[in-house]
mmCIF file of C-alpha atoms in Angstrom:
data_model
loop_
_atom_site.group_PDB
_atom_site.id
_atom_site.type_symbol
_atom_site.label_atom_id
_atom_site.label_comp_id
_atom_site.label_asym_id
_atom_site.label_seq_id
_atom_site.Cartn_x
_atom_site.Cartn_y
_atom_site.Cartn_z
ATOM 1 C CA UNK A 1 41.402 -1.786 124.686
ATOM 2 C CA UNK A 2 43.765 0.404 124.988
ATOM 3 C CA UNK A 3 44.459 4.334 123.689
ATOM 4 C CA UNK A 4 47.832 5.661 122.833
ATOM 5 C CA UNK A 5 48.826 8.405 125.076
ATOM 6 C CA UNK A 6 50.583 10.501 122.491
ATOM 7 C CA UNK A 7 46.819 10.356 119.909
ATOM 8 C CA UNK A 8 45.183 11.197 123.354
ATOM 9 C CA UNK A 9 46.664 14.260 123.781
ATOM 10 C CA UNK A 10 46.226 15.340 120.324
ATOM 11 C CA UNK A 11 42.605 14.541 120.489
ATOM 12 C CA UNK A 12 42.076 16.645 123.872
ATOM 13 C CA UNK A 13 43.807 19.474 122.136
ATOM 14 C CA UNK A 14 40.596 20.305 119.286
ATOM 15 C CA UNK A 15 37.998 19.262 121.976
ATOM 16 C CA UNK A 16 39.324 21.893 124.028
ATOM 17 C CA UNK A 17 39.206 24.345 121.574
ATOM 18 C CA UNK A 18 35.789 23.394 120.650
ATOM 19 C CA UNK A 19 35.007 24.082 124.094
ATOM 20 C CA UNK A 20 36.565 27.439 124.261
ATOM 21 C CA UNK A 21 34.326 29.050 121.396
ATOM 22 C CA UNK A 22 31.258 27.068 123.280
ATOM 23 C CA UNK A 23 31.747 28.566 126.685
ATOM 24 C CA UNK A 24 30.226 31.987 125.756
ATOM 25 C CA UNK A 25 27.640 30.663 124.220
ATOM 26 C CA UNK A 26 26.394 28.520 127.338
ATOM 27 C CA UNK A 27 27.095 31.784 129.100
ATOM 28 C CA UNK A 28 24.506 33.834 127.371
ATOM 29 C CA UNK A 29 22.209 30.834 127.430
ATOM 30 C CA UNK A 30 22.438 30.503 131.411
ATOM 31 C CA UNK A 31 21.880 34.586 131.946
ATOM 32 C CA UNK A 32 19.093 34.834 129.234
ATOM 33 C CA UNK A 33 18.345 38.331 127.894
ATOM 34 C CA UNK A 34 18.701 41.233 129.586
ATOM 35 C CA UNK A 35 16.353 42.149 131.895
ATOM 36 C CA UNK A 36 14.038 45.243 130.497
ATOM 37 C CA UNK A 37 14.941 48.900 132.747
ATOM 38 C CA UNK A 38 12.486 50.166 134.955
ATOM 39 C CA UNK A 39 10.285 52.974 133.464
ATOM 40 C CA UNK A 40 11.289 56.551 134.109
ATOM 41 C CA UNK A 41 9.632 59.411 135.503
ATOM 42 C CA UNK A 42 8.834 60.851 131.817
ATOM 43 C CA UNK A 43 7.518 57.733 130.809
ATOM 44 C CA UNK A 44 4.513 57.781 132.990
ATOM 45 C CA UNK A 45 4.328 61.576 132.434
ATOM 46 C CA UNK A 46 1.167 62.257 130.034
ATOM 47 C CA UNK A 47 -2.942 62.152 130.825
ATOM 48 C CA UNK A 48 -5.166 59.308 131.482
ATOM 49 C CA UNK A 49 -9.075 58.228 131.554
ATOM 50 C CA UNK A 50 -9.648 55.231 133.156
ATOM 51 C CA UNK A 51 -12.074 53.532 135.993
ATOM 52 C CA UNK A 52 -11.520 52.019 139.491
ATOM 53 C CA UNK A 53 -13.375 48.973 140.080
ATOM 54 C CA UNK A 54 -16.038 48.736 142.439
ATOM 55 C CA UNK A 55 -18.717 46.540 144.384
ATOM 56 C CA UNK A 56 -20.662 49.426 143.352
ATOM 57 C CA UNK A 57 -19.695 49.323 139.852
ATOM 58 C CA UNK A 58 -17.160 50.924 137.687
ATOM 59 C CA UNK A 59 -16.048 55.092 138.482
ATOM 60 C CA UNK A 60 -14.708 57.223 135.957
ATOM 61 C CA UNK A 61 -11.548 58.545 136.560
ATOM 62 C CA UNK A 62 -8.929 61.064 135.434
ATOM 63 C CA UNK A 63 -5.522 61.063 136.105
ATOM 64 C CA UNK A 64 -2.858 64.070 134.931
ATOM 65 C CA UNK A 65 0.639 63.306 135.672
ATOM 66 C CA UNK A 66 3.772 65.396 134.872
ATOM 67 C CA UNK A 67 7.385 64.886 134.784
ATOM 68 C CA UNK A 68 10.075 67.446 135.832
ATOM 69 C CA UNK A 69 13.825 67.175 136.010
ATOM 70 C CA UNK A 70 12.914 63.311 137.144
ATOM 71 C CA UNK A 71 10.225 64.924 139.675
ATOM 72 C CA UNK A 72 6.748 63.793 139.437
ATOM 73 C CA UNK A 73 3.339 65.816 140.123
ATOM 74 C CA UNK A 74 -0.207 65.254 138.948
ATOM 75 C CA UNK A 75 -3.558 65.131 140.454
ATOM 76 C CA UNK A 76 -6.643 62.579 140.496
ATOM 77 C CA UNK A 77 -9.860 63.485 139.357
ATOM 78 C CA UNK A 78 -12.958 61.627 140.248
ATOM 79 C CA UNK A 79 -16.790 62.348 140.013
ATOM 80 C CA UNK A 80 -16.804 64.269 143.076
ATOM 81 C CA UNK A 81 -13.356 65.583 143.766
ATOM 82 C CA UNK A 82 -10.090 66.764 142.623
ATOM 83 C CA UNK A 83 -7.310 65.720 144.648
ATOM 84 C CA UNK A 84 -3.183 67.305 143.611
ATOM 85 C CA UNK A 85 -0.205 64.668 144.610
ATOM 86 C CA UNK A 86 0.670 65.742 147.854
ATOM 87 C CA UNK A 87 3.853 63.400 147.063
ATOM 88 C CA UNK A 88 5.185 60.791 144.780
ATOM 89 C CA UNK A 89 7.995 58.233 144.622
ATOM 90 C CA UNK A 90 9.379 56.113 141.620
ATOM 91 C CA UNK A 91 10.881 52.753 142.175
ATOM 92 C CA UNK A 92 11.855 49.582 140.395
ATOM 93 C CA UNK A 93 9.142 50.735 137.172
ATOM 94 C CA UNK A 94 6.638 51.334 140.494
ATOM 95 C CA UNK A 95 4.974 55.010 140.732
ATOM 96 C CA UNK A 96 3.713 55.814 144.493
ATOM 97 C CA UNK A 97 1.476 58.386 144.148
ATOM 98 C CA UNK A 98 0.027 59.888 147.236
ATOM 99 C CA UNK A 99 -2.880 62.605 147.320
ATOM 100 C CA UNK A 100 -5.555 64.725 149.732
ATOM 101 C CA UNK A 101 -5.569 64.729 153.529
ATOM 102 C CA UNK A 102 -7.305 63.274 156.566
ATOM 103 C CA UNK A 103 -10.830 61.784 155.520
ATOM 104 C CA UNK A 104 -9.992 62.437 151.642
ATOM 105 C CA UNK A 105 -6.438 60.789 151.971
ATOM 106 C CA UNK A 106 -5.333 58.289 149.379
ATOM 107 C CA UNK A 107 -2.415 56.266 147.273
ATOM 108 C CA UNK A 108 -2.207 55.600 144.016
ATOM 109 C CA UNK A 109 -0.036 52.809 143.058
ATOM 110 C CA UNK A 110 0.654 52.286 139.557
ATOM 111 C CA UNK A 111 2.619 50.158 137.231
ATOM 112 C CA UNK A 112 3.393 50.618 133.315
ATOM 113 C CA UNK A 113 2.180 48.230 131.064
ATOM 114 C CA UNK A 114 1.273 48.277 127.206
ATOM 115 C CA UNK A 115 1.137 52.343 127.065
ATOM 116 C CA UNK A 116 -1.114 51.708 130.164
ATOM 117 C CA UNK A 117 -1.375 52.093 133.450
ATOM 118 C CA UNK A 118 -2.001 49.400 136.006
ATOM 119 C CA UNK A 119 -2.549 49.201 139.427
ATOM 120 C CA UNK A 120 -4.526 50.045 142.998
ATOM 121 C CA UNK A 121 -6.308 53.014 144.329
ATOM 122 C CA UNK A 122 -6.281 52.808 148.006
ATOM 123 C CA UNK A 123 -8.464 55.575 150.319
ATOM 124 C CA UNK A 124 -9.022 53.948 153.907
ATOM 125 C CA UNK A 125 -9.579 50.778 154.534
ATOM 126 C CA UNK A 126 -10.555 50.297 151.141
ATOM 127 C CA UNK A 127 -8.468 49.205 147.777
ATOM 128 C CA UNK A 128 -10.023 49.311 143.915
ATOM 129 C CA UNK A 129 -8.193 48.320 141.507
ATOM 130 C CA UNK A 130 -7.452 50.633 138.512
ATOM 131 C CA UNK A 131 -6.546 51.196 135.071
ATOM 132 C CA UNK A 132 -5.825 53.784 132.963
ATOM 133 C CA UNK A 133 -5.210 54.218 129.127
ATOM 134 C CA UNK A 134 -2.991 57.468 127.618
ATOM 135 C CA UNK A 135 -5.109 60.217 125.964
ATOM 136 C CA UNK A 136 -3.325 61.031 122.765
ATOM 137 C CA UNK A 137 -1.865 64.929 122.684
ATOM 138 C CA UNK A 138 -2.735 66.718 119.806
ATOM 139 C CA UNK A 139 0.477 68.595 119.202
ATOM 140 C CA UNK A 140 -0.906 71.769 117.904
ATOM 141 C CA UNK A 141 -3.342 72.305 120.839
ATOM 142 C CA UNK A 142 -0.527 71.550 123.090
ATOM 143 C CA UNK A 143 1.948 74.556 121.135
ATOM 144 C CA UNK A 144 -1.614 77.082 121.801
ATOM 145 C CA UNK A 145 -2.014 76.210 124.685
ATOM 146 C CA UNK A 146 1.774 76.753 125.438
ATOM 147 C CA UNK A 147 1.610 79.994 123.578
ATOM 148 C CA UNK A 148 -1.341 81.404 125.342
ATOM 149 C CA UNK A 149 -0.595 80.280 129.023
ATOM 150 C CA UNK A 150 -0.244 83.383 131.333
ATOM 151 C CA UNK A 151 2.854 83.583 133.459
ATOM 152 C CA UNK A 152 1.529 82.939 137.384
ATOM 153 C CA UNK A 153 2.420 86.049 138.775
ATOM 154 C CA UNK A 154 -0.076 87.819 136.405
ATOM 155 C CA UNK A 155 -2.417 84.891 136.879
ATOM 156 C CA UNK A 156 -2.383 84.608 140.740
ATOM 157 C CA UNK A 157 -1.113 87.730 142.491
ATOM 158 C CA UNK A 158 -3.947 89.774 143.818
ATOM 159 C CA UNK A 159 -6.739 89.653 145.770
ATOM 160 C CA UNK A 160 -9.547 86.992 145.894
ATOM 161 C CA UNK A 161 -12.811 86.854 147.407
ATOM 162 C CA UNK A 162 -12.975 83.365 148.829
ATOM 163 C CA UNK A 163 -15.320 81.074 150.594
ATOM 164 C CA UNK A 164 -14.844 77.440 152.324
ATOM 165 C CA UNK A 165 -17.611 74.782 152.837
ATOM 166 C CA UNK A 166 -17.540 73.983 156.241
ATOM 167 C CA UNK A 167 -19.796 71.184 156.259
ATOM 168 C CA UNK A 168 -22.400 72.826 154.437
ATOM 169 C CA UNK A 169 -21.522 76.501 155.442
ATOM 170 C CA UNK A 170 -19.796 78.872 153.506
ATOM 171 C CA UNK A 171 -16.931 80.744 156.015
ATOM 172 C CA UNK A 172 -15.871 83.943 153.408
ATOM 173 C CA UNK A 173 -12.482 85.195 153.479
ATOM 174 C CA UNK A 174 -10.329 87.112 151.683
ATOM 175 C CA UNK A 175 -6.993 86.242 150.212
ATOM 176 C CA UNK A 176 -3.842 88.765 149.229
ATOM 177 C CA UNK A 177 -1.342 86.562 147.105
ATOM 178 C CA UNK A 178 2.201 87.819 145.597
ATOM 179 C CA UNK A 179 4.126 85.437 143.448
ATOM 180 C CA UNK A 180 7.638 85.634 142.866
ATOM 181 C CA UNK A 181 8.866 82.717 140.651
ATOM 182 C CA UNK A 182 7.389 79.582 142.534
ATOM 183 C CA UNK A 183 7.151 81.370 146.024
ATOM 184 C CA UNK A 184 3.778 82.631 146.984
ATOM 185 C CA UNK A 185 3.562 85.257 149.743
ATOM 186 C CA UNK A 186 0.632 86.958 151.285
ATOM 187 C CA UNK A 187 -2.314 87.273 153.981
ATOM 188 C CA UNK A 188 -5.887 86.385 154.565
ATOM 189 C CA UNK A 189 -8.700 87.694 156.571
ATOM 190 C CA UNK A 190 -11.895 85.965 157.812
ATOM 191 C CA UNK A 191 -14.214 85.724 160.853
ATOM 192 C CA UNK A 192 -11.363 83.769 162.537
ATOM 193 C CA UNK A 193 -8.941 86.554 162.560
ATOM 194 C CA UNK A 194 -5.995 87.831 160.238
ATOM 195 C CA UNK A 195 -3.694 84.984 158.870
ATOM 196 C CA UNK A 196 -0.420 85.179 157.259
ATOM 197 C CA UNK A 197 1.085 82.561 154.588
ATOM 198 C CA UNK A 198 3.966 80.331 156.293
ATOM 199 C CA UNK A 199 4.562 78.463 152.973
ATOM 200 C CA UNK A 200 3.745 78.918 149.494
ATOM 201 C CA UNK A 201 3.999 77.656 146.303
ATOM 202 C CA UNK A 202 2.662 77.844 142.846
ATOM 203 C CA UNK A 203 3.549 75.221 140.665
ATOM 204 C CA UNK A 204 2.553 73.571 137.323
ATOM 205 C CA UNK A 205 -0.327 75.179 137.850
ATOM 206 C CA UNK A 206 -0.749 74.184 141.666
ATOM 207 C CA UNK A 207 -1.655 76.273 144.553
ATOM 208 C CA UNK A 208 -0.459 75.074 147.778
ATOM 209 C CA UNK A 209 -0.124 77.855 150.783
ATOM 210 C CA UNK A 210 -0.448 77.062 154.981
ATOM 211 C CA UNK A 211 -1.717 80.094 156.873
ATOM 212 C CA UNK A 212 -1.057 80.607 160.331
ATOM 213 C CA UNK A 213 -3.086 82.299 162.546
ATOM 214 C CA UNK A 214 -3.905 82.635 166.427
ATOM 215 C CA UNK A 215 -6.657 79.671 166.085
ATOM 216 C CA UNK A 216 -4.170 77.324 164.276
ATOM 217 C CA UNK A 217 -3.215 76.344 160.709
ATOM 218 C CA UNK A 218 -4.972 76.198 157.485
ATOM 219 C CA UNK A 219 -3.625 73.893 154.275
ATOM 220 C CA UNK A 220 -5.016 74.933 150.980
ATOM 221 C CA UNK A 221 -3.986 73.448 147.817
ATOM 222 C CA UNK A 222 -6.228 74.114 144.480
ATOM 223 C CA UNK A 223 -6.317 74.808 140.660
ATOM 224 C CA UNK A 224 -7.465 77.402 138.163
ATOM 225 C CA UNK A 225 -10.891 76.774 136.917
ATOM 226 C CA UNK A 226 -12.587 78.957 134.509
ATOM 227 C CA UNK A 227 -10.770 82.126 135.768
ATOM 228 C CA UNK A 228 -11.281 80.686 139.856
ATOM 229 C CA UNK A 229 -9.213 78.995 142.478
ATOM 230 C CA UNK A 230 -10.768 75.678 143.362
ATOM 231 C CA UNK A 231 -9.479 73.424 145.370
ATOM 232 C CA UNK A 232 -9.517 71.846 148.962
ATOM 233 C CA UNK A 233 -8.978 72.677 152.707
ATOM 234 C CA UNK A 234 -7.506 71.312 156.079
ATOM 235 C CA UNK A 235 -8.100 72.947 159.310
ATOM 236 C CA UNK A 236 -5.735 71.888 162.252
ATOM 237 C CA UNK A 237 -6.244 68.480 160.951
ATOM 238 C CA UNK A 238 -10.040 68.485 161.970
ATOM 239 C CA UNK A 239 -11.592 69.871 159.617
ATOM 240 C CA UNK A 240 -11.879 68.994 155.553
ATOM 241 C CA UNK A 241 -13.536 70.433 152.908
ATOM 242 C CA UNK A 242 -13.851 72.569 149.666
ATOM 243 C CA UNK A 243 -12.825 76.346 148.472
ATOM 244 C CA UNK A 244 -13.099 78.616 145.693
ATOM 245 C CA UNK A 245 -12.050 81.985 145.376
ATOM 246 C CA UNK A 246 -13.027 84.703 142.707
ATOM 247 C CA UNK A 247 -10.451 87.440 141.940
ATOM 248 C CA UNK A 248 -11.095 90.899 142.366
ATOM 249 C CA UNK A 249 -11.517 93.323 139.778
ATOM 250 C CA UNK A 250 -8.600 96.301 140.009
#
């Protein structure tokens, strides 16, 4: 059989345009839908009650995360601590979240799924699983609360009364603190000597100061808690444990 080359070409010419308006089509079907973006800082912003899983069974956890200009902060609350973000990194949808120092060191990483969040807790040598579901904001508490925070110079400058557990002894000191915007300035004085603030820095409600002193450095980071500084301690790296402070009367 044979085909005549002139009704050849005139069949190739509507095939080809049939192809044409198929191409896209095959296209789209090859490259599927588009791939959902990454969650952003402000998405994983909000607070959380969840539990890590244990051999030991389940613990209760807290987490409080915030968002600013793209910059992440929050802290971890468990039974028997309170740990701030000592740093934080956002990648691909992933939040690193890392928290505490020496013996109390730890990393949160954390995935968004279904308004939750997913992932590991990992202290040591030792990784638990977590999740945590969104508390719902009540919109009018937040707006009070907003309304009636105090600016942190008026909260924080001044002078405190403090005292650290050292392993089950309580070394008092004193601490002077000035705030100026986010920097916080000032002095302390204990049984160690007279120590002077290196770095400072109040933020979101975060205390974090280093004091140097002729017997070395101390890191303290804490919160306000019912009127007191509470929070947690690192001495030259050694030495870990709790403080709270109580502010002087004028």
């Amino acid at each position: 059989m044979t085909i005549d080359s002139t009704n050849g070409k005139m069949l190739l010419k509507p095939l080809a345009a049939f192809l044409l308006l198929l191409l896209p089509l095959l296209v789209f079907a090859q490259n599927g839908t588009p791939a959902p973006k990454p969650a952003t800082a402000d998405q994983f912003a909000g607070s959380y009650k969840g539990t890590a899983k244990d051999p030991g069974g389940a613990i209760a956890l807290t987490l409080e995360i915030k968002s600013e200009n793209g910059k992440i902060s929050g802290r971890l609350i468990a039974p028997k601590s309170e740990q701030a973000f000592t740093s934080s990194d956002l990648a691909d949808g992933k939040l690193t979240a890392k928290f505490g120092s020496g013996d109390t060191a730890g990393t949160l990483v954390l995935r968004l799924r279904d308004n939750k969040l997913v992932g590991d807790w990992k202290a040591g040598a030792q990784t638990r699983p977590v999740e945590f579901e969104r508390v719902p904001v009540n919109p009018a508490v937040a707006e009070v609360k907003k309304a009636t925070a105090p600016a942190p110079a008026d909260l924080l400058s001044g002078d405190w009364d403090a005292a650290a557990d050292a392993q089950g002894q309580a070394v008092p000191f004193t601490l002077s603190l000035k705030v100026e915007g986010e920097k916080v300035t000032g002095t302390s004085v204990s049984q160690l000597g007279d120590s002077t603030i290196s770095s400072g820095s109040w933020k979101e409600g975060k205390l974090a100061v280093v004091l140097d002193s002729a017997n070395g450095q101390v890191a303290l980071v804490g919160t306000m808690v019912d009127g007191k500084l509470v929070g947690d301690f690192d001495y030259n790296g050694q030495l870990q444990g709790k403080w709270v402070a109580t502010k002087k009367k004028p």
